[in-house]
Amino acid sequence: QVQLVESGGGLVQAGGSLRLSCAASGRILSILVMGWFRQAPGKEREFVAAISRGGGSTYYADSVKGRFTISSDNAKTTAYLQMNSLKPEDTAVYYCASARRRGMEKASEYDYWGQGTQVTVSS
């Protein structure tokens, strides 16, 4: 079992920045990839970014590339999502997820999910 807890969501003005955190506990050595997804009302859950356990590989959706940065701490127990130049269309509930096998853009590739944290970007 892996437990994931997100934090850092909130309300921010367009053009501002926000940093999300996802703390993992439990069988963390089983985690190969950690990722971030988001879901806006009436829309499908969409991939945002992912990072490999060693931190050597990162992946981004085209919509956030150049603005968002995914990272992890030295112990690889916490994933971060630094969000810069935020736009109103970034408004969504953001979820972190972990995969025991290589996960990428598909939500079905991930095994455990956090509770989600709301990010609202005002114009």
Coordinates of N, CA and C in Angstrom, one line a residue:
Q1 N 0.8 -1.2 0.0 CA 0.0 0.0 0.0 C 0.9 1.2 0.0
V2 N 0.5 2.2 -0.8 CA 1.1 3.5 -0.9 C 0.1 4.6 -0.6
Q3 N 0.5 5.5 0.3 CA -0.4 6.6 0.6 C 0.2 7.9 0.0
L4 N -0.6 8.7 -0.6 CA -0.2 9.9 -1.2 C -1.0 11.1 -0.6
V5 N -0.4 12.1 -0.2 CA -1.1 13.3 0.3 C -0.6 14.6 -0.4
E6 N -1.5 15.2 -1.1 CA -1.1 16.5 -1.8 C -1.3 17.7 -0.9
S7 N -0.6 18.7 -1.2 CA -0.8 20.0 -0.5 C -0.3 21.1 -1.4
G8 N -0.7 22.3 -1.1 CA -0.2 23.5 -1.8 C -1.1 24.1 -2.7
G9 N -2.3 23.6 -2.9 CA -3.3 24.2 -3.8 C -3.9 25.4 -3.2
G10 N -4.5 26.2 -4.0 CA -5.1 27.4 -3.5 C -5.5 28.3 -4.7
L11 N -5.8 29.6 -4.3 CA -6.2 30.6 -5.3 C -5.0 31.5 -5.6
V12 N -4.8 31.7 -6.9 CA -3.7 32.5 -7.4 C -4.1 33.3 -8.6
Q13 N -3.6 34.5 -8.8 CA -3.9 35.3 -9.9 C -3.2 34.8 -11.2
A14 N -3.7 35.1 -12.3 CA -3.1 34.7 -13.6 C -1.7 35.3 -13.6
G15 N -0.8 34.5 -14.1 CA 0.6 35.0 -14.2 C 1.4 34.6 -12.9
G16 N 0.7 34.2 -11.9 CA 1.4 33.9 -10.6 C 1.9 32.5 -10.6
S17 N 2.5 32.1 -9.5 CA 3.1 30.8 -9.3 C 2.5 30.1 -8.1
L18 N 2.6 28.7 -8.1 CA 2.1 27.9 -7.0 C 3.0 26.6 -7.1
R19 N 3.3 26.1 -5.9 CA 4.0 24.8 -5.8 C 3.2 23.8 -5.1
L20 N 2.9 22.7 -5.7 CA 2.2 21.6 -5.1 C 3.2 20.5 -4.6
S21 N 2.9 19.9 -3.5 CA 3.7 18.8 -3.0 C 2.8 17.6 -2.9
C22 N 3.5 16.4 -3.0 CA 2.8 15.1 -2.8 C 3.8 14.2 -2.0
A23 N 3.4 14.0 -0.8 CA 4.2 13.2 0.1 C 3.7 11.7 0.0
A24 N 4.7 10.8 -0.2 CA 4.4 9.4 -0.3 C 4.8 8.7 0.9
S25 N 4.1 7.7 1.4 CA 4.4 6.9 2.5 C 4.0 5.4 2.2
G26 N 4.4 4.5 3.0 CA 4.1 3.1 2.8 C 5.2 2.4 2.1
R27 N 4.8 1.6 1.1 CA 5.8 0.8 0.3 C 6.3 1.7 -0.8
I28 N 7.1 2.7 -0.4 CA 7.6 3.7 -1.4 C 8.6 3.1 -2.3
L29 N 9.3 2.0 -1.9 CA 10.3 1.5 -2.8 C 9.7 0.8 -4.0
S30 N 8.4 0.6 -3.9 CA 7.7 0.0 -5.1 C 7.4 1.0 -6.2
I31 N 7.6 2.3 -5.8 CA 7.2 3.3 -6.8 C 8.3 3.5 -7.9
L32 N 7.9 3.4 -9.1 CA 8.8 3.6 -10.2 C 8.6 5.0 -10.8
V33 N 7.4 5.4 -10.9 CA 7.1 6.7 -11.5 C 6.1 7.5 -10.6
M34 N 6.3 8.8 -10.4 CA 5.2 9.6 -9.8 C 4.8 10.6 -10.8
G35 N 3.5 10.8 -10.9 CA 2.9 11.7 -11.8 C 1.9 12.7 -11.3
W36 N 1.6 13.7 -12.0 CA 0.5 14.7 -11.7 C -0.5 14.7 -12.8
F37 N -1.7 14.6 -12.4 CA -2.9 14.7 -13.3 C -3.8 15.9 -12.8
R38 N -4.7 16.3 -13.7 CA -5.6 17.3 -13.3 C -7.0 17.1 -13.9
Q39 N -8.0 17.5 -13.3 CA -9.3 17.3 -13.8 C -10.2 18.6 -13.5
A40 N -10.7 19.2 -14.6 CA -11.5 20.3 -14.5 C -13.0 19.9 -14.6
P41 N -13.9 20.6 -14.1 CA -15.3 20.2 -14.2 C -15.8 19.9 -15.6
G42 N -16.4 18.8 -15.8 CA -16.9 18.4 -17.1 C -15.9 17.9 -18.1
K43 N -14.6 17.8 -17.6 CA -13.6 17.3 -18.5 C -13.0 16.0 -18.0
E44 N -12.3 15.3 -18.9 CA -11.6 14.1 -18.5 C -10.4 14.4 -17.7
R45 N -10.0 13.5 -16.9 CA -8.7 13.6 -16.2 C -7.6 13.6 -17.2
E46 N -6.7 14.6 -17.1 CA -5.6 14.7 -18.1 C -4.2 14.7 -17.4
F47 N -3.3 14.2 -18.1 CA -1.9 14.1 -17.7 C -1.3 15.5 -17.7
V48 N -0.5 15.7 -16.6 CA 0.3 17.0 -16.5 C 1.8 16.7 -16.6
A49 N 2.3 15.9 -15.7 CA 3.7 15.7 -15.7 C 4.0 14.4 -15.0
A50 N 5.2 13.8 -15.2 CA 5.6 12.6 -14.5 C 7.2 12.7 -14.3
I51 N 7.6 11.9 -13.3 CA 9.1 11.9 -13.1 C 9.4 10.4 -12.7
S52 N 10.6 10.0 -13.2 CA 11.0 8.6 -12.8 C 11.6 8.6 -11.4
R53 N 11.7 7.4 -10.8 CA 12.1 7.3 -9.4 C 13.5 8.0 -9.2
G54 N 14.4 7.8 -10.1 CA 15.7 8.4 -9.9 C 15.8 9.9 -10.2
G55 N 14.7 10.4 -10.8 CA 14.7 11.8 -11.1 C 15.3 12.2 -12.4
G56 N 15.8 11.1 -13.1 CA 16.6 11.4 -14.3 C 15.7 11.7 -15.6
S57 N 14.4 11.3 -15.5 CA 13.5 11.5 -16.6 C 12.3 12.2 -16.2
T58 N 11.9 13.2 -16.9 CA 10.7 13.9 -16.7 C 9.9 14.0 -18.0
Y59 N 8.6 14.1 -17.8 CA 7.7 14.2 -18.9 C 6.6 15.2 -18.7
Y60 N 6.2 16.0 -19.7 CA 5.2 17.0 -19.6 C 4.2 17.0 -20.7
A61 N 3.0 17.4 -20.3 CA 2.0 17.6 -21.3 C 2.4 18.9 -22.1
D62 N 2.0 19.0 -23.3 CA 2.3 20.1 -24.1 C 1.8 21.4 -23.6
S63 N 0.6 21.3 -22.9 CA -0.1 22.5 -22.4 C 0.7 23.2 -21.3
V64 N 1.6 22.4 -20.6 CA 2.3 23.0 -19.4 C 3.8 23.1 -19.7
K65 N 4.3 22.5 -20.7 CA 5.7 22.5 -21.0 C 6.2 23.9 -21.0
G66 N 7.3 24.1 -20.3 CA 7.9 25.4 -20.3 C 7.4 26.3 -19.1
R67 N 6.3 25.9 -18.5 CA 5.7 26.6 -17.4 C 5.8 25.9 -16.1
F68 N 5.6 24.5 -16.2 CA 5.5 23.7 -15.0 C 6.8 22.9 -14.9
T69 N 7.3 22.6 -13.7 CA 8.4 21.8 -13.5 C 8.1 20.7 -12.4
I70 N 8.4 19.5 -12.7 CA 8.2 18.4 -11.8 C 9.5 18.0 -11.2
S71 N 9.6 17.7 -9.9 CA 10.8 17.3 -9.2 C 10.5 16.4 -8.1
S72 N 11.5 15.9 -7.4 CA 11.4 15.1 -6.2 C 12.5 15.4 -5.3
D73 N 12.3 15.0 -4.0 CA 13.3 15.3 -3.0 C 14.4 14.2 -3.1
N74 N 15.4 14.3 -2.3 CA 16.6 13.4 -2.3 C 16.2 12.0 -1.9
A75 N 15.2 11.9 -1.0 CA 14.7 10.6 -0.6 C 13.7 10.0 -1.6
K76 N 13.3 10.7 -2.5 CA 12.3 10.3 -3.5 C 11.0 9.9 -2.9
T77 N 10.7 10.6 -1.8 CA 9.4 10.3 -1.1 C 8.4 11.5 -1.3
T78 N 8.8 12.6 -1.9 CA 7.9 13.7 -2.1 C 8.1 14.2 -3.6
A79 N 7.0 14.3 -4.3 CA 7.1 14.9 -5.6 C 6.5 16.3 -5.5
Y80 N 7.1 17.2 -6.4 CA 6.7 18.6 -6.4 C 6.2 18.9 -7.8
L81 N 5.4 19.9 -7.9 CA 5.0 20.5 -9.2 C 5.0 22.0 -9.0
Q82 N 6.1 22.6 -9.6 CA 6.2 24.0 -9.6 C 5.5 24.6 -10.8
M83 N 4.5 25.4 -10.5 CA 3.7 25.9 -11.6 C 3.9 27.4 -11.7
N84 N 4.4 27.9 -12.8 CA 4.7 29.3 -13.1 C 3.8 29.7 -14.2
S85 N 3.7 31.0 -14.4 CA 2.9 31.6 -15.4 C 1.5 31.0 -15.6
L86 N 0.9 30.9 -14.4 CA -0.4 30.2 -14.4 C -1.5 30.9 -15.2
K87 N -2.3 30.2 -15.8 CA -3.4 30.7 -16.7 C -4.8 30.2 -16.1
P88 N -5.8 30.9 -16.4 CA -7.1 30.5 -15.9 C -7.5 29.1 -16.3
E89 N -7.0 28.7 -17.5 CA -7.3 27.3 -18.0 C -6.6 26.2 -17.2
D90 N -5.7 26.6 -16.3 CA -5.0 25.7 -15.5 C -5.9 25.3 -14.3
T91 N -7.0 26.0 -14.1 CA -7.8 25.7 -13.0 C -8.4 24.3 -13.0
A92 N -8.2 23.5 -11.9 CA -8.6 22.1 -11.9 C -8.3 21.6 -10.5
V93 N -8.8 20.4 -10.3 CA -8.3 19.6 -9.1 C -7.1 18.8 -9.6
Y94 N -6.0 19.0 -8.9 CA -4.7 18.3 -9.2 C -4.5 17.1 -8.3
Y95 N -4.2 16.0 -9.0 CA -3.9 14.7 -8.3 C -2.5 14.3 -8.5
C96 N -1.9 13.7 -7.5 CA -0.6 13.0 -7.7 C -0.9 11.5 -7.7
A97 N -0.1 10.8 -8.3 CA -0.3 9.4 -8.5 C 1.1 8.7 -8.6
S98 N 1.1 7.4 -8.2 CA 2.3 6.6 -8.3 C 2.1 5.3 -9.1
A99 N 3.1 4.9 -9.7 CA 3.1 3.7 -10.5 C 4.2 2.7 -10.1
R100 N 3.8 1.4 -10.0 CA 4.8 0.4 -9.7 C 5.5 0.0 -10.9
R101 N 4.9 0.2 -12.0 CA 5.6 -0.1 -13.3 C 5.6 1.3 -14.1
R102 N 6.3 1.3 -15.1 CA 6.4 2.6 -15.9 C 5.1 3.2 -16.2
G103 N 4.8 4.3 -15.7 CA 3.6 5.1 -16.1 C 4.0 6.3 -16.9
M104 N 3.0 6.7 -17.7 CA 3.3 7.9 -18.5 C 2.0 8.8 -18.5
E105 N 1.3 8.8 -19.6 CA 0.2 9.7 -19.8 C -1.2 9.2 -19.4
K106 N -1.3 7.8 -19.3 CA -2.6 7.2 -19.1 C -2.8 7.1 -17.6
A107 N -3.9 7.5 -17.1 CA -4.3 7.4 -15.7 C -4.3 5.9 -15.3
S108 N -4.7 5.0 -16.2 CA -4.8 3.6 -15.9 C -3.5 2.9 -15.6
E109 N -2.4 3.6 -15.9 CA -1.1 3.1 -15.6 C -0.6 3.3 -14.2
Y110 N -1.4 4.1 -13.4 CA -1.0 4.4 -12.1 C -1.8 3.6 -11.1
D111 N -1.2 3.3 -9.9 CA -1.8 2.4 -9.0 C -2.4 3.1 -7.8
Y112 N -1.8 4.1 -7.3 CA -2.3 4.8 -6.2 C -2.5 6.3 -6.4
W113 N -3.5 6.9 -5.8 CA -3.8 8.3 -6.0 C -4.0 9.1 -4.7
G114 N -3.6 10.3 -4.7 CA -3.9 11.2 -3.6 C -5.3 11.7 -3.6
Q115 N -5.7 12.5 -2.7 CA -7.0 13.0 -2.5 C -7.4 14.2 -3.5
G116 N -6.3 14.8 -4.0 CA -6.5 15.9 -4.9 C -6.5 17.2 -4.1
T117 N -6.0 18.3 -4.8 CA -5.9 19.6 -4.2 C -6.4 20.6 -5.3
Q118 N -7.3 21.5 -4.9 CA -7.8 22.5 -5.8 C -6.9 23.6 -6.2
V119 N -6.7 23.9 -7.4 CA -6.0 25.0 -7.9 C -6.9 25.9 -8.7
T120 N -7.0 27.1 -8.3 CA -7.9 28.1 -9.0 C -7.1 29.3 -9.4
V121 N -7.1 29.6 -10.7 CA -6.4 30.7 -11.2 C -7.4 31.8 -11.7
S122 N -7.3 32.9 -11.1 CA -8.2 34.0 -11.5 C -7.6 34.9 -12.5
S123 N -8.4 35.5 -13.3 CA -7.9 36.5 -14.4 C -7.9 37.9 -13.8

